[in-house]
XYZ file of C-alpha atoms in Angstrom:
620
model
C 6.907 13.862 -22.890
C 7.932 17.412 -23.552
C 5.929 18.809 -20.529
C 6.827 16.127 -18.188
C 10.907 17.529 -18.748
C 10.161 19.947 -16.088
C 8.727 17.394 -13.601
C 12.136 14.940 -14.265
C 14.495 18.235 -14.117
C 13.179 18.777 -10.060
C 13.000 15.279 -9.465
C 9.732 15.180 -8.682
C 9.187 12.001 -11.496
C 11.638 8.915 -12.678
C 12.323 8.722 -16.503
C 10.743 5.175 -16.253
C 6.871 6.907 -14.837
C 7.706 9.728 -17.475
C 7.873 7.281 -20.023
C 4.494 5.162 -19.192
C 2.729 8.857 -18.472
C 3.084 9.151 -22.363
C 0.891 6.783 -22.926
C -1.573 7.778 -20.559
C -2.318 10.853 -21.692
C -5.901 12.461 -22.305
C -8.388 9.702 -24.219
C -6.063 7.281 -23.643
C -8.011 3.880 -22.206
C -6.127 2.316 -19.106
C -7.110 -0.740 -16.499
C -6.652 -0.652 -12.906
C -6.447 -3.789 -10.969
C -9.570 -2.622 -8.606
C -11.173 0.039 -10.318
C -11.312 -1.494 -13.633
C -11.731 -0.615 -16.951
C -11.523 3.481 -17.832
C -10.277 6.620 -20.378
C -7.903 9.651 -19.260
C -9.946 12.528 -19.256
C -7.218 15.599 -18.599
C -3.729 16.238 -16.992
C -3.293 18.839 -14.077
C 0.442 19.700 -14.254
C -0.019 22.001 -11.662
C -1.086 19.523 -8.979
C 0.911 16.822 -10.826
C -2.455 14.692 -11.423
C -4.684 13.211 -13.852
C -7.904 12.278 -14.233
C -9.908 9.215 -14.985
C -13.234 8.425 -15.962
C -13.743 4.644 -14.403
C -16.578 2.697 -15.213
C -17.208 2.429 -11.512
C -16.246 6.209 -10.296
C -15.772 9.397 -12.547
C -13.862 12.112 -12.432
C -11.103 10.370 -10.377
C -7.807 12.229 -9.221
C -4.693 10.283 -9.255
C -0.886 11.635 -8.405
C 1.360 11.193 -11.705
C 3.918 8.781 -9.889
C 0.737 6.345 -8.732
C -0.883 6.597 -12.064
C 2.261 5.369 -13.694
C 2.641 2.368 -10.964
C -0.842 1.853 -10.980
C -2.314 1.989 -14.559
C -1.840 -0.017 -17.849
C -2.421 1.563 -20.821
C -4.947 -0.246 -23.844
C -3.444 -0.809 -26.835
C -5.664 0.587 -29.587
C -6.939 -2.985 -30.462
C -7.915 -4.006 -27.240
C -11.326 -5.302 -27.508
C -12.499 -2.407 -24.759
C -11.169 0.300 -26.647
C -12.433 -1.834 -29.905
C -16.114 -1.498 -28.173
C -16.012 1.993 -27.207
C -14.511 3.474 -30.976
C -15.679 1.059 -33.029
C -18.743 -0.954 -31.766
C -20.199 -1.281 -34.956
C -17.292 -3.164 -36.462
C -17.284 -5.417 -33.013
C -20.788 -6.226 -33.519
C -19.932 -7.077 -36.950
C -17.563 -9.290 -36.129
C -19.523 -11.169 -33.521
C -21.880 -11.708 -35.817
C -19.617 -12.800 -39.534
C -16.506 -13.628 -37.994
C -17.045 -15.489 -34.198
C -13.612 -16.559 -34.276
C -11.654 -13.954 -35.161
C -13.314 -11.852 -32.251
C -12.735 -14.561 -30.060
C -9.015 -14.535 -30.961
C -9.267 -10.840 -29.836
C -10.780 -10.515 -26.744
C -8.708 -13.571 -25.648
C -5.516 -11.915 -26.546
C -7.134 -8.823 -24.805
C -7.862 -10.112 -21.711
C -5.117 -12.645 -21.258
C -5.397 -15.075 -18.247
C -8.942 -13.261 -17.139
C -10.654 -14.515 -20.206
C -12.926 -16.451 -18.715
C -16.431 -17.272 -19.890
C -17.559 -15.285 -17.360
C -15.630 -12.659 -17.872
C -16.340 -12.282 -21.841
C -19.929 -12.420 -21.209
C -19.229 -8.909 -19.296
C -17.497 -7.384 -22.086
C -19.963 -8.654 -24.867
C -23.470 -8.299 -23.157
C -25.172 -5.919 -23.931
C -23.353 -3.560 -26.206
C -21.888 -6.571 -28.464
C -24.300 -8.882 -28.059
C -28.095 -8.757 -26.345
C -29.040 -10.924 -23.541
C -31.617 -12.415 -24.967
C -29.619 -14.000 -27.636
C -26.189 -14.676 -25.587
C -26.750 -18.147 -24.730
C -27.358 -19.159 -28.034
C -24.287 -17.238 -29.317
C -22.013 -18.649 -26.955
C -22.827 -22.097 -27.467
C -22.161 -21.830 -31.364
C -18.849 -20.242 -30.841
C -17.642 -22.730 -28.098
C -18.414 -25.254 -30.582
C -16.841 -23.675 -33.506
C -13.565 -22.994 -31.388
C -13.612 -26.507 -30.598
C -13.374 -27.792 -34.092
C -10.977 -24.741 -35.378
C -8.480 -26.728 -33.333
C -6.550 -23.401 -31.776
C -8.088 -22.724 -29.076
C -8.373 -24.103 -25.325
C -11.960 -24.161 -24.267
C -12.028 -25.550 -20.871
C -15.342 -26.830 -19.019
C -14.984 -24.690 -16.008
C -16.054 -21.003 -16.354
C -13.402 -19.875 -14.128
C -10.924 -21.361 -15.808
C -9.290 -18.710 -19.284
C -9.896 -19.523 -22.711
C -6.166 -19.956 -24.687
C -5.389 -19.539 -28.278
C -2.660 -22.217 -28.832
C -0.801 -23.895 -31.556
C -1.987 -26.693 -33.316
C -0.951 -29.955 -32.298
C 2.186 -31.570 -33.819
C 1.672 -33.676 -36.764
C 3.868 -35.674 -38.917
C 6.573 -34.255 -40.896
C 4.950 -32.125 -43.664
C 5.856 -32.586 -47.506
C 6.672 -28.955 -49.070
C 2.884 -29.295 -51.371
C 1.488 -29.380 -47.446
C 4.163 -26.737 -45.959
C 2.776 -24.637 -49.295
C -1.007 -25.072 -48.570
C -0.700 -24.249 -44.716
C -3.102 -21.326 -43.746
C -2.975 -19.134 -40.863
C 0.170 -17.963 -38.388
C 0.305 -21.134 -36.496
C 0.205 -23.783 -38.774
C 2.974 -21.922 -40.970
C 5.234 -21.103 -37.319
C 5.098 -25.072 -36.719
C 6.268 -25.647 -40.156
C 9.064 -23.207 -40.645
C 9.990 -24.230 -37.190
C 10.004 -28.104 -38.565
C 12.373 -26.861 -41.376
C 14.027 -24.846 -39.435
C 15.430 -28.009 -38.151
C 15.946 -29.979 -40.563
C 19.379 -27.418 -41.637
C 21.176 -26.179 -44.106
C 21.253 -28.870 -46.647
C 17.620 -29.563 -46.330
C 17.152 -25.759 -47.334
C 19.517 -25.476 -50.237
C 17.961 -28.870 -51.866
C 14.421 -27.015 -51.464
C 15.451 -23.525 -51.995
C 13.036 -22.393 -54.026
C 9.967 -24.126 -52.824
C 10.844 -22.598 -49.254
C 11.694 -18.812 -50.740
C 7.487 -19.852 -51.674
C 6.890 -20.542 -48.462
C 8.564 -17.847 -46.827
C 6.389 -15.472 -49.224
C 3.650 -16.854 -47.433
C 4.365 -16.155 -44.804
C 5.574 -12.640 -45.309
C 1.380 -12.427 -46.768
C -0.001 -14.259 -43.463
C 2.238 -11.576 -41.645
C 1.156 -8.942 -43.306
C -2.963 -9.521 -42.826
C -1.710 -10.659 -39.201
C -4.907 -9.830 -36.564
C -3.885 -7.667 -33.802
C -4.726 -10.174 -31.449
C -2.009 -12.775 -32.758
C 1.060 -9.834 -32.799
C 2.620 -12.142 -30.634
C 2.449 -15.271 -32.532
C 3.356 -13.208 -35.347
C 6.590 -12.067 -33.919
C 7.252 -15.030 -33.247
C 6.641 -16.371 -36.845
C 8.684 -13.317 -37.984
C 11.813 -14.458 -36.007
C 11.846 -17.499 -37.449
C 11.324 -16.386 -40.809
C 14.011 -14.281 -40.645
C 16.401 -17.453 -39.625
C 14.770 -19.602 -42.737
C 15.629 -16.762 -45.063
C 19.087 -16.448 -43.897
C 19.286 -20.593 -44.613
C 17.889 -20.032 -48.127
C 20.112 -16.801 -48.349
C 16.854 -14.374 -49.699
C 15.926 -11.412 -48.498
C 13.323 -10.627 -46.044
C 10.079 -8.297 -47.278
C 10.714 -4.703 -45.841
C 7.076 -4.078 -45.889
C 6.544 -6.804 -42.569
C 10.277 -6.285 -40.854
C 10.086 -7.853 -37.570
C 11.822 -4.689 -35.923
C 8.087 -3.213 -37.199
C 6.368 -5.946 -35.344
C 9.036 -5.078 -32.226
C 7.812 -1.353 -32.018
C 3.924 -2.205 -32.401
C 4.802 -4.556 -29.277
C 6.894 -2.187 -27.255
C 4.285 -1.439 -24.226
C 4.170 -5.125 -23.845
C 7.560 -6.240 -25.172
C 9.453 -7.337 -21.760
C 6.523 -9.381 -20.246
C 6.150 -10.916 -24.195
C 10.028 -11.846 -24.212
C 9.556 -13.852 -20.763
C 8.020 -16.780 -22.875
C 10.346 -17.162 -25.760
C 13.552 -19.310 -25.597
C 16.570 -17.559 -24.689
C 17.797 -17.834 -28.582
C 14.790 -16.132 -29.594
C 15.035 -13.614 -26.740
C 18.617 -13.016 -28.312
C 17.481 -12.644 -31.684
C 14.574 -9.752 -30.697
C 17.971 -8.035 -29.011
C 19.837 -8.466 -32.167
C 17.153 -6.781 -34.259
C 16.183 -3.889 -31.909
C 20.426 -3.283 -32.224
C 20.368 -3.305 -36.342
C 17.431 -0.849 -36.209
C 18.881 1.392 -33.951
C 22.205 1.322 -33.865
C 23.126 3.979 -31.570
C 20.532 4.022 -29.459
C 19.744 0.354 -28.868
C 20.679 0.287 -25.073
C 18.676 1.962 -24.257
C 15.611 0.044 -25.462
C 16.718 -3.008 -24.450
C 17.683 -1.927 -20.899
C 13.873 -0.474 -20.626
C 13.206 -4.420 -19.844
C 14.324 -4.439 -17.211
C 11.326 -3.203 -15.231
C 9.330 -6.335 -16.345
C 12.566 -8.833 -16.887
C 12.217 -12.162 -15.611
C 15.502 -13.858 -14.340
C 16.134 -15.726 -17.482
C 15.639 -12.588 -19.934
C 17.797 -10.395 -17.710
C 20.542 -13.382 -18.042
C 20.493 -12.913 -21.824
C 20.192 -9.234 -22.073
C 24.024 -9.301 -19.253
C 25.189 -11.485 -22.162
C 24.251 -9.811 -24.526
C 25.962 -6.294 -23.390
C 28.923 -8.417 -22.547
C 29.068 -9.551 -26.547
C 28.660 -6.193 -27.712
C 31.984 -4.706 -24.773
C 29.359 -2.488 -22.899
C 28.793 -4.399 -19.669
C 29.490 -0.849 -17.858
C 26.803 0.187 -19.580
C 24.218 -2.314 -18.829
C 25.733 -2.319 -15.249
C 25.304 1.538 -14.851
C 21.481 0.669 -16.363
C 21.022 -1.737 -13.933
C 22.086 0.848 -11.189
C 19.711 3.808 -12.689
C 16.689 1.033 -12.694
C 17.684 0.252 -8.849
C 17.468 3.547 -7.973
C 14.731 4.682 -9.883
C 12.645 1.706 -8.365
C 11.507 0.715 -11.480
C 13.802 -2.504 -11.178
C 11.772 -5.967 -11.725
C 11.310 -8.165 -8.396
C 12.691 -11.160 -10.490
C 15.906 -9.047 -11.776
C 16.126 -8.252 -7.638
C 15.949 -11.837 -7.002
C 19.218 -12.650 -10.243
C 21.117 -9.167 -8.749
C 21.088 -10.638 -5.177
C 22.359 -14.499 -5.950
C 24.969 -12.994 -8.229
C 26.351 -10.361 -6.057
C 29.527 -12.022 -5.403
C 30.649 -10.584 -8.761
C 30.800 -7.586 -10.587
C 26.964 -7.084 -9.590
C 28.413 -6.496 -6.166
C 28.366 -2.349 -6.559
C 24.510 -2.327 -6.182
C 24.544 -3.911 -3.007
C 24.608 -0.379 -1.091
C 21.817 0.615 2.170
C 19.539 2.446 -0.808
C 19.076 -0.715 -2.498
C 16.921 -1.963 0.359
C 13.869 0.741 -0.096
C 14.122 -0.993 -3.672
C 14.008 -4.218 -2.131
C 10.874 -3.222 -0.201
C 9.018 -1.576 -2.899
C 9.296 -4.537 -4.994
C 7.671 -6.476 -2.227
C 5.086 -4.306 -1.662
C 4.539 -4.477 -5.436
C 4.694 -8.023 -5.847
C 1.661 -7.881 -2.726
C -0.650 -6.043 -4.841
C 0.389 -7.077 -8.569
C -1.734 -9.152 -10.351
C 0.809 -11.563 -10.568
C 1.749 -12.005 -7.342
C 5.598 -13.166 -6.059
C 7.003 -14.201 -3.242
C 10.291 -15.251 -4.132
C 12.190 -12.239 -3.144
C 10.411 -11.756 0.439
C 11.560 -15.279 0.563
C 14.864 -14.650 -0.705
C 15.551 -11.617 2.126
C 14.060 -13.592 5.161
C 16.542 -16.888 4.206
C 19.891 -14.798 3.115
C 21.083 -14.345 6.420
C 24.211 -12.736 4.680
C 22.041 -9.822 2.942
C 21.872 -7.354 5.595
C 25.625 -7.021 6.340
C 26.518 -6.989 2.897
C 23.784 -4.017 2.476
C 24.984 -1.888 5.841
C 28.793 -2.957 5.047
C 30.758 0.054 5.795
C 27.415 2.234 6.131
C 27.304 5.530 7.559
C 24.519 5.232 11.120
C 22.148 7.402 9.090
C 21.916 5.015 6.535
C 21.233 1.878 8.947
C 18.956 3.839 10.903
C 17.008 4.317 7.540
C 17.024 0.913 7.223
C 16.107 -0.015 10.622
C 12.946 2.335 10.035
C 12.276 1.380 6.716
C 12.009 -2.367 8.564
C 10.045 -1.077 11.358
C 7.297 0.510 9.579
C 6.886 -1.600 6.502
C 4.055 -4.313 6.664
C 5.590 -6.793 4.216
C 6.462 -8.641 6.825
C 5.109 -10.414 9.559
C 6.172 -9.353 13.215
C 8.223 -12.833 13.344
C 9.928 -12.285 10.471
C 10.828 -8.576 11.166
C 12.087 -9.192 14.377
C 14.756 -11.687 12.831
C 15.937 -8.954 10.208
C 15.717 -6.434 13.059
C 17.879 -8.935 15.466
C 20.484 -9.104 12.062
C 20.900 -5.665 12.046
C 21.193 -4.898 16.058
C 23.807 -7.069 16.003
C 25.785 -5.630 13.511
C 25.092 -2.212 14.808
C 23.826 -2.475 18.479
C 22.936 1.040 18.664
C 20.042 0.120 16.687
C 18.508 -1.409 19.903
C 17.664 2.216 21.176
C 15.293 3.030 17.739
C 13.896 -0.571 18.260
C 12.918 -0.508 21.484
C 11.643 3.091 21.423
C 9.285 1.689 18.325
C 7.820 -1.220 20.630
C 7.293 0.878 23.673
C 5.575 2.824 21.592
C 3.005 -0.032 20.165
C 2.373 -1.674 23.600
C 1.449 1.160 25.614
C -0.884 2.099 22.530
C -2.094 -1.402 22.682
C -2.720 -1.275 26.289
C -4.602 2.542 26.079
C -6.899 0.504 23.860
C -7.830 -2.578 25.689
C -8.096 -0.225 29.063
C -10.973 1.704 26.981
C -12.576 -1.221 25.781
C -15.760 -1.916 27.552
C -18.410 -4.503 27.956
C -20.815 -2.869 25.414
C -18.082 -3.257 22.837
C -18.856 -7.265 22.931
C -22.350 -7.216 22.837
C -24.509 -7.897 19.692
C -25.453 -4.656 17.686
C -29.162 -4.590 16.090
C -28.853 -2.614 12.199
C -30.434 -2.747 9.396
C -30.022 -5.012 6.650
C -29.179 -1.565 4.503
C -26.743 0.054 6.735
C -25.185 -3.406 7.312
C -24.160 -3.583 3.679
C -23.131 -0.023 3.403
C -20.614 -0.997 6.118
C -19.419 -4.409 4.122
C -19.370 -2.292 0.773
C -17.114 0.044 2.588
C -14.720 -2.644 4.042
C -14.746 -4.227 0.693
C -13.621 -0.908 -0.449
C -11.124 -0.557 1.759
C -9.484 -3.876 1.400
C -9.480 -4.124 -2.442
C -8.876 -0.607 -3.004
C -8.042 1.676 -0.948
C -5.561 -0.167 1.448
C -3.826 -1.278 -2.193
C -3.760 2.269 -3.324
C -1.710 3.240 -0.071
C 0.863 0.774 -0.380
C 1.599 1.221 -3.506
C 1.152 4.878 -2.329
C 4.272 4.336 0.240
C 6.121 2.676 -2.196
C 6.125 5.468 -4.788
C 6.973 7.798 -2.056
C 10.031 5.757 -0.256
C 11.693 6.000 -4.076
C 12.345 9.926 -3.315
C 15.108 9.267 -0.201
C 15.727 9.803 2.783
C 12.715 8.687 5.167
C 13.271 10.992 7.880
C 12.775 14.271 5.745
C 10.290 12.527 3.623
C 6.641 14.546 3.580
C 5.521 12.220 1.380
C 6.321 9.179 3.068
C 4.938 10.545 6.257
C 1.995 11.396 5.113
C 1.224 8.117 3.237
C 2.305 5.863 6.394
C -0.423 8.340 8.564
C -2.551 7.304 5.808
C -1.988 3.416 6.335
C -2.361 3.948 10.111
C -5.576 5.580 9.556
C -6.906 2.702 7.244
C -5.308 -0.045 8.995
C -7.356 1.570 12.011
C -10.534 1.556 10.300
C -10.705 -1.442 8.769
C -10.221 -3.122 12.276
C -13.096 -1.176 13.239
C -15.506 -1.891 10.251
C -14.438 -5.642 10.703
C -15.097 -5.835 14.884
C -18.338 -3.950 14.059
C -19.827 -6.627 11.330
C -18.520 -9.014 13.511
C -21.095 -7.849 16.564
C -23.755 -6.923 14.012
C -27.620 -8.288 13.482
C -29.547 -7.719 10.668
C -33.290 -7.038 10.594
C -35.914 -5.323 8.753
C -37.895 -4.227 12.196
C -40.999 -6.525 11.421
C -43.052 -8.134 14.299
C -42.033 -4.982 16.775
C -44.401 -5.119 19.730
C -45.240 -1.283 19.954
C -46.520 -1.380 23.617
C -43.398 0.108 24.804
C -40.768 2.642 23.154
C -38.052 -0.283 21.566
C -35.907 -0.860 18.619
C -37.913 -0.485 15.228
C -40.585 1.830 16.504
C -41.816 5.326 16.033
C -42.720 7.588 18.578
C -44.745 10.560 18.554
C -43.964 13.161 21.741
C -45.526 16.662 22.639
C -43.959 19.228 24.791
C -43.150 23.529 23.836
C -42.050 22.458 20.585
C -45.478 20.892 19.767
C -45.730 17.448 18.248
C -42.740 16.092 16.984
C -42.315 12.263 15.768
C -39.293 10.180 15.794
C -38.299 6.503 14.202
C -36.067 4.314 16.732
C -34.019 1.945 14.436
C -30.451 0.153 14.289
C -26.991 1.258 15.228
C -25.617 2.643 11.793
C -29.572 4.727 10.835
C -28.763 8.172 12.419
C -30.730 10.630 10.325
C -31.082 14.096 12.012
C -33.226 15.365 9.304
C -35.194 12.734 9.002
C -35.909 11.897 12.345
C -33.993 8.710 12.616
C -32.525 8.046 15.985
C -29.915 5.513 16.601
C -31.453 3.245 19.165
C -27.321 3.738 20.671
C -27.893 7.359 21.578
C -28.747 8.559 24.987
C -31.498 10.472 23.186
C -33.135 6.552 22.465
C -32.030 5.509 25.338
C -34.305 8.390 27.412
C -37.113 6.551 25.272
C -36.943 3.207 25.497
C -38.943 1.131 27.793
C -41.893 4.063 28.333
C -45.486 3.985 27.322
C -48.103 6.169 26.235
C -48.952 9.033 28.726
C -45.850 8.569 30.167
C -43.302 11.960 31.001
C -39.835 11.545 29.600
C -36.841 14.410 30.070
C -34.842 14.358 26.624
C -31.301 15.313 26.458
C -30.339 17.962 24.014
C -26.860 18.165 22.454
C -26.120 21.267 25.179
C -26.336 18.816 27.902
C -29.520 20.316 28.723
C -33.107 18.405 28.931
C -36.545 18.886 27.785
C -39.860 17.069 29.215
C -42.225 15.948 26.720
C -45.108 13.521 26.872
C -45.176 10.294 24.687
C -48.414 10.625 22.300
C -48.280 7.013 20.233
C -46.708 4.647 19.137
C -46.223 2.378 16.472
C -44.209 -0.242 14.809
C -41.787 1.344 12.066
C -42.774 0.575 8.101
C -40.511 0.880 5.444
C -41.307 3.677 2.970
């Protein structure tokens, strides 16, 4: 963190990247959404990058601010990390203890652990592929009898660990002989209920069972921490009922700071009273500096958590001070879209100071976000398009500067469609009508590029093009590149630079926007061109005649040379390969042997040769 200070002291990074940078620092495993699956390899302070070895591209530069948007770190006992440091002990497993690794990699991989998807990480290092099949089907079957996990029939479809089903009330002999965090959560859950009489008439049978637990807790697998904390909540609330003393050794603060990386998007599933409890732990422990932690939710908070946490403050007198967090995570853009979504319905209130014109690059970047996430949102795009309200509240008694950022903010974001931005544009012109000007200037702008490029469009443009089955997927591995990384990269890209200000002074922004133009531009290219496009291999040319999918051998005062006349996308210079496109083809085509051609040079020039031969073209 220490040589990050610098980089926060010039604003040049948030606390909140700062703070996930830690984690990603060199040998550290990460996941990206596109690129997969990869291990920091070194930090360039200087240029304010790092870089990544992916298991798809090495060596890979990435800016500090889009690392931190862009990357999520591996816990130590993720199953990837598990397979590169300890693959011995992973094969082990696989092979004494099925279950237990199944437990992992499910907790690992979350709502991607598919069949399909755990055959990838097992075969071959874990597992050969020669003996898969045979594997799989006795662990599917022993899952299926353990009775905790979901194994469902499609392969698409994730595996689950879950609890066991609900039985009938248990004895304390059966509460005693329970086995395993699940069984014993149920339980202690089912006495739990039962209250405070039940407890004191059975105090010392459950002080056994809450022993057990603290032992169950203690051997806990990595990949049931969150079960676990779970279990640990509720032991704490059984001990309280028996009034004895938790074991120090397996604290559930402990548990807390083993989960922190994952803490706010664990909390979203537990019950608001257990959300409360983790807050009221995380407080004990650190009693001066517990605001802070807890307000470090917020970037992954869902509505209901950040709910809790506002009452929570408000319990404890310091709602300024989880209002002036909420502020810092608005500005810092590091704000969940869901908390965006509470903040905007309960404006009315004391929430109404963050409804200011910089709230709405915040607004857009959590769009843009919510785009490209994994789990993708659209309830606050929704939630701006139907608040007709919103804008004026946002411009209300804004300086021009700060609505024209807005207006241009609107006008080059592509969150929304060109329907939906002309409404919000329409809300804001007539609130501020000299807004028109900017907006018109904009689509002036667009149609008379529009119409330069239908003017230049010709009738060649619409006709089929002949390539080969090679260069045609080249071109769809390079749209597929584009669309599922590249484009992503760049918005999230803009939305890292739009957090720094002020648009019209903004280098970054600029440049990243040029960047989208460029792409956007390509990609329509790529797509009209595969469109248009024929595949063939060149067999069955008839080789009377100079055509596609033929070579050519000519003489003239550079002697003999010999040249292959294939698809479109084959250009080759140095190979000989001629683009059947090129007016150099095009001099060709059509002529027989004996006959005199004049050849165009890149000068402008010509040169007369004679054709020699010719033959149909054979792959090498």
């Amino acid at each position: 963190m220490e040589r990050l200070i610098p980089l926060i002291e010039a604003e040049k990074l948030s606390t909140q990247d700062a703070e996930k940078l830690v984690f990603l620092s060199p040998d550290a495993f990460c996941f990206h959404r596109s690129w997969g699956y990869g291990q920091v390899k070194n930090w360039d302070l200087v240029s304010e990058q790092l870089v990544v070895d992916f298991e798809t591209k090495s060596g890979h530069f990435m800016k500090f601010e889009f690392a931190a948007q862009s990357l999520s770190s591996l816990a130590s006992d993720h199953i990837y990390v598990l397979k590169k440091k300890e693959l011995e002990r992973v094969q082990t497993l696989a092979k004494e203890k099925p279950l237990e690794l199944m437990a992992m990699i499910i907790e690992s991989l979350g709502s991607s652990a598919t069949s399909s998807e755990i055959e990838k990480m097992l075969v071959p290092d874990v597992i050969s592929k020669d003996k898969w099949k045979k594997w799989w089907e006795g662990a599917r079957r022993a899952m299926k009898k353990d009775g905790q996990f979901v194994v469902p029939l499609s392969k698409t479809s994730p595996l689950k660990v879950t609890e066991v089903p609900k039985s009938k009330t248990l004895t304390l002999d059966e509460t005693l002989e329970l086995k395993g965090i699940l069984p014993q959560l149920e339980a202690a859950e089912a006495w739990l209920k039962r209250g405070k009489e039940a407890a004191k008439e059975n105090g010392t049978q459950l002080e056994a069972f809450i022993r057990q637990i603290e032992a169950s807790l203690k051997r806990a697998p990595a990949s049931q921490k969150t079960q676990a904390l779970k279990l640990a909540l509720v032991r704490d609330e059984l001990a309280k009922l028996v009034n004895v003393k938790s074991d120090s050794d397996v604290a559930t603060i402990g548990l807390i700071h083993e989960l922190e990386r994952d803490l706010g998007t664990i909390l979203v599933s537990f019950p608001p009273d257990r959300q409360k409890a983790v807050l009221c732990t995380i407080k004990e422990a650190e009693p001066y500096t517990w605001p802070a932690a807890i307000l470090k939710l917020l970037s992954v908070a869902s509505a209901r958590l950040v709910g809790v946490i506002r009452d929570f403050f408000r319990e404890e007198n310091q709602a300024e001070v989880f209002l002036e967090g909420l502020k810092r995570a608005a500005r810092e853009q590091s704000i969940a879209s869901e908390v965006l979504v509470w903040v905007l319905k309960n404006r009315k209130g004391e929430l109404g100071v963050l409804i200011e014109p910089r709230l709405f690059n915040t607004l857009i970047a959590a769009v843009e976000r919510d785009q490209i996430g994994e789990k993708k949102s659209i309830k606050l795009r929704d939630l701006i398009l139907s608040d007709k309200l919103l804008l004026t509240d946002l411009v209300k008694e804004a300086d021009l500067d700060a609505v024209r950022d807005i207006t241009r903010g609107l006008l080059l974001t592509a969150v929304f469609d060109e329907m939906d931005k002309r409404s919000l544009l329409a809300r804001l012109i007539k609130l501020y009508p000299e807004m028109q000007e900017l907006v018109n200037a904009s689509s002036s702008k667009g149609r008379s590029s529009q119409t330069k490029k239908e003017m230049q469009k010709t009738s060649s443009e619409s006709e089929a093009l002949i390539v080969s089955w090679e260069s045609l997927e080249k071109r769809k591995q390079e749209l597929d590149e584009l669309i599922n990384k590249k484009i992503p990269a760049n918005t999230q890209e803009i939305a890292v630079a739009r957090s720094y200000g002020d648009l019209r002074e903004n280098s970054e922004f600029k440049f990243a926007k040029e960047q989208q133009r460029v792409l956007s531009h390509r990609r329509a290219e790529l797509e009209h061109d595969i469109l248009r496009a024929k595949g063939t291999d060149f067999r069955g040319v008839d080789a009377k005649k100079v055509g596609i999918g033929t070579v050519v051998a000519v003489s003239g005062e550079n002697g003999e040379e010999i040249y292959k006349i294939l698809g479109a996308w084959d250009g080759d210079p140095e190979r000989k390969i001629v683009s059947y496109l090129t007016p150099f083809a095009k001099a060709l085509q059509g002529k027989s042997v004996g006959e005199q051609v004049a050849l165009p040079d890149v000068e402008g020039k010509s040169r007369t040769v004679t054709i020699r031969r010719i033959e149909p073209f054979v792959k090498d």
